[in-house]
Amino acid sequence: MKEYPKTEEILRLLAGGAVLTSLILSPHLTLAAISTLKLFHDFRKYQPFQLKRTIDRLRKRKMVRILERENETVVEMTELGRKELLRYDISKMEIAKSRKWDNKWWLVIFDIPNSRKRIRDSFARKLKNLGFHFLQESVAVYPYPCHKEVEFLREVLGIKKFVDLLKVDSFEGEFRLKEKFGL
């Protein structure tokens, strides 16, 4: 029995350059129309009617658009689809811990306006999920380099101007956090 295609997987395949064309969307669905042969195997594991159903659902959610090009129908990811794919990336994000601690702390300080409360709460929740310790409501600390991850979150959430990242040698009360982080 073949799998039902997941939204994330279809979006990743489209982002990776897969092109779904009219033969996939036609009533006599075949998978011969996938232009990127390398990705053919990825689509072949789905029943064609299930693939079509997922694409229709993504179209209704405005994550893909179906275009007519040179006498064929092409499925293309929209900006909303790209943002959804980034959300999947955020949910899987982890910070790699260094083998040896460099005795530096990374502080994230943010002042996100109340008009963006949902984004502020999401940002804080993600920092907690990544293992940050909150010193105050909008001040979080982490003992390992995390600038790439924080920068990615700032960009995706559109809060770059409200979030600062500091690398500090020490702060009052750090001994408690050394114990918490096992340093």
Short mmCIF file of N, CA and C in Angstrom, two decimals, residues 3 9 16 19 21 30 50 56 62 68-69 78 81 86-87 89 96 99 111 120 131 135 158 161 164 169 183:
data_model
loop_
_atom_site.label_atom_id
_atom_site.label_comp_id
_atom_site.label_asym_id
_atom_site.label_seq_id
_atom_site.Cartn_x
_atom_site.Cartn_y
_atom_site.Cartn_z
N GLU A 3 1.85 5.31 0.41
CA GLU A 3 1.59 6.32 1.42
C GLU A 3 0.71 7.44 0.88
N GLU A 9 6.15 17.26 2.58
CA GLU A 9 6.95 16.56 1.58
C GLU A 9 6.69 17.10 0.17
N GLY A 16 12.51 21.89 -4.14
CA GLY A 16 13.74 21.28 -4.62
C GLY A 16 13.84 21.22 -6.13
N VAL A 19 8.89 19.44 -10.84
CA VAL A 19 7.85 20.10 -11.61
C VAL A 19 6.75 19.07 -11.84
N THR A 21 3.39 18.31 -13.75
CA THR A 21 2.73 18.84 -14.93
C THR A 21 1.41 18.15 -15.18
N THR A 30 -0.74 9.75 -14.46
CA THR A 30 0.46 8.94 -14.54
C THR A 30 1.60 9.78 -13.99
N GLN A 50 -4.12 10.21 -4.69
CA GLN A 50 -3.78 10.82 -3.41
C GLN A 50 -2.90 12.06 -3.62
N ASP A 56 -4.61 19.53 -4.73
CA ASP A 56 -5.85 20.32 -4.71
C ASP A 56 -6.03 21.02 -3.37
N LYS A 62 -3.88 28.07 -0.98
CA LYS A 62 -3.06 29.06 -1.67
C LYS A 62 -1.56 28.85 -1.46
N GLU A 68 -0.97 27.34 -16.64
CA GLU A 68 -0.91 26.78 -17.99
C GLU A 68 0.33 27.35 -18.67
N ARG A 69 1.23 26.46 -19.10
CA ARG A 69 2.46 26.88 -19.80
C ARG A 69 2.68 25.96 -20.97
N THR A 78 3.76 28.83 -4.12
CA THR A 78 3.56 30.26 -3.93
C THR A 78 4.41 30.75 -2.75
N GLY A 81 3.27 29.13 0.33
CA GLY A 81 3.82 27.77 0.43
C GLY A 81 5.25 27.79 0.94
N LEU A 86 9.01 27.07 5.62
CA LEU A 86 9.90 27.61 6.64
C LEU A 86 9.40 27.28 8.05
N ARG A 87 8.08 27.26 8.22
CA ARG A 87 7.53 26.90 9.53
C ARG A 87 7.89 25.46 9.89
N ASP A 89 10.58 24.04 8.90
CA ASP A 89 12.00 24.12 9.25
C ASP A 89 12.19 24.62 10.68
N ALA A 96 23.16 23.05 17.77
CA ALA A 96 24.23 22.09 18.04
C ALA A 96 25.04 22.57 19.24
N ARG A 99 31.37 20.71 21.92
CA ARG A 99 31.93 19.73 22.87
C ARG A 99 32.47 20.41 24.11
N ASP A 111 12.16 43.22 22.26
CA ASP A 111 11.09 44.14 22.63
C ASP A 111 10.13 44.21 21.44
N ARG A 120 5.47 37.48 19.06
CA ARG A 120 6.33 37.56 20.25
C ARG A 120 6.22 36.28 21.07
N GLY A 131 15.94 25.46 24.32
CA GLY A 131 16.73 25.27 25.53
C GLY A 131 17.21 26.55 26.20
N LEU A 135 15.91 34.95 31.71
CA LEU A 135 16.30 35.73 32.88
C LEU A 135 15.19 36.70 33.25
N GLY A 158 9.99 38.12 10.83
CA GLY A 158 9.94 39.55 10.50
C GLY A 158 10.11 40.44 11.72
N LYS A 161 14.31 43.97 13.67
CA LYS A 161 14.59 45.23 14.35
C LYS A 161 14.18 45.24 15.83
N ASP A 164 17.79 41.70 19.65
CA ASP A 164 19.23 41.86 19.67
C ASP A 164 19.86 40.60 20.26
N ASP A 169 30.74 37.75 28.42
CA ASP A 169 31.66 36.91 29.18
C ASP A 169 31.03 36.39 30.46
N LEU A 183 27.58 22.87 32.99
CA LEU A 183 28.89 23.42 32.55
C LEU A 183 29.89 23.45 33.69
#
